[in-house]
XYZ file of C-alpha atoms in Angstrom:
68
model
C 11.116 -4.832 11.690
C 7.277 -6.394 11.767
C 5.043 -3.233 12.453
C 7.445 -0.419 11.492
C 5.313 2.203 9.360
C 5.009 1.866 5.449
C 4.716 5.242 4.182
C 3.370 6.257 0.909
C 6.587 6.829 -1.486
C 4.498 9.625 -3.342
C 1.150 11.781 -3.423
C -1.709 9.436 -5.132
C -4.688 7.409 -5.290
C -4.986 4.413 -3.824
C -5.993 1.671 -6.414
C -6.224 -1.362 -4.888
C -6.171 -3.171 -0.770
C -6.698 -6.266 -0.855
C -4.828 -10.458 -0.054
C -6.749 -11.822 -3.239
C -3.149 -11.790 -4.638
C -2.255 -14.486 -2.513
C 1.583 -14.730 -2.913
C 1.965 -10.960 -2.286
C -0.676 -10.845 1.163
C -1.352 -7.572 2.123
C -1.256 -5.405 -0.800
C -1.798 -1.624 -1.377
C -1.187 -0.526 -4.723
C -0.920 3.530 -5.144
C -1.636 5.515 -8.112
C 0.039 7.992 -8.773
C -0.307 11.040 -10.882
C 2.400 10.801 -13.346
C 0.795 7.321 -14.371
C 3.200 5.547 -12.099
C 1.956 3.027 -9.685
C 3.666 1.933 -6.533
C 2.565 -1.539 -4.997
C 3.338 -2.152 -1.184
C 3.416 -5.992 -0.390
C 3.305 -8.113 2.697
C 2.204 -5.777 5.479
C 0.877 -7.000 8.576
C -2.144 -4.311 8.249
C -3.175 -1.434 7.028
C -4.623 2.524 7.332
C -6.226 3.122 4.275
C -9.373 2.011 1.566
C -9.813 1.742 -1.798
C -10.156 5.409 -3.546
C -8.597 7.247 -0.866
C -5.923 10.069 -1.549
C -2.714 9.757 -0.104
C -0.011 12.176 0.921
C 3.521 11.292 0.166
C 5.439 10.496 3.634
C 1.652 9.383 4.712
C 1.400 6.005 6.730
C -0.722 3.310 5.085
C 0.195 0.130 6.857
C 2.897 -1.319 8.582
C 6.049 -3.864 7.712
C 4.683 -7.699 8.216
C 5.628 -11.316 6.459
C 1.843 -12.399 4.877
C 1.709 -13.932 1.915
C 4.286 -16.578 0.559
């Protein structure tokens, strides 16, 4: 439901925050180190900034319905 935590799927990097994607809204985009990168669409907010390392199982927004 709206507002339920996102958590990051794996340890990374975050790579990108941003709604200048407009179809996806809220986007955080994860690097991780394996060269994989997760993208996490449509949030209502979120926890973290551009650069910052992430823990897997570590909350960095929550479930929304932005973008189109």
């Amino acid at each position: 439901p709206k507002g339920t935590p996102v958590a990051a799927a794996a340890d990374g990097v975050v790579a990108y925050v941003g709604n200048d994607l407009g179809s996806y809204g809220n986007l955080v985009l994860l690097r991780h180190g394996d060269g994989m990168v997760t993208a996490y669409a449509h949030l209502s907010s979120t926890t973290v900034t551009k650069g910052m390392q992430v823990r897997q199982g570590q909350t960095i927004g929550a479930v929304g319905t932005t973008g189109t």
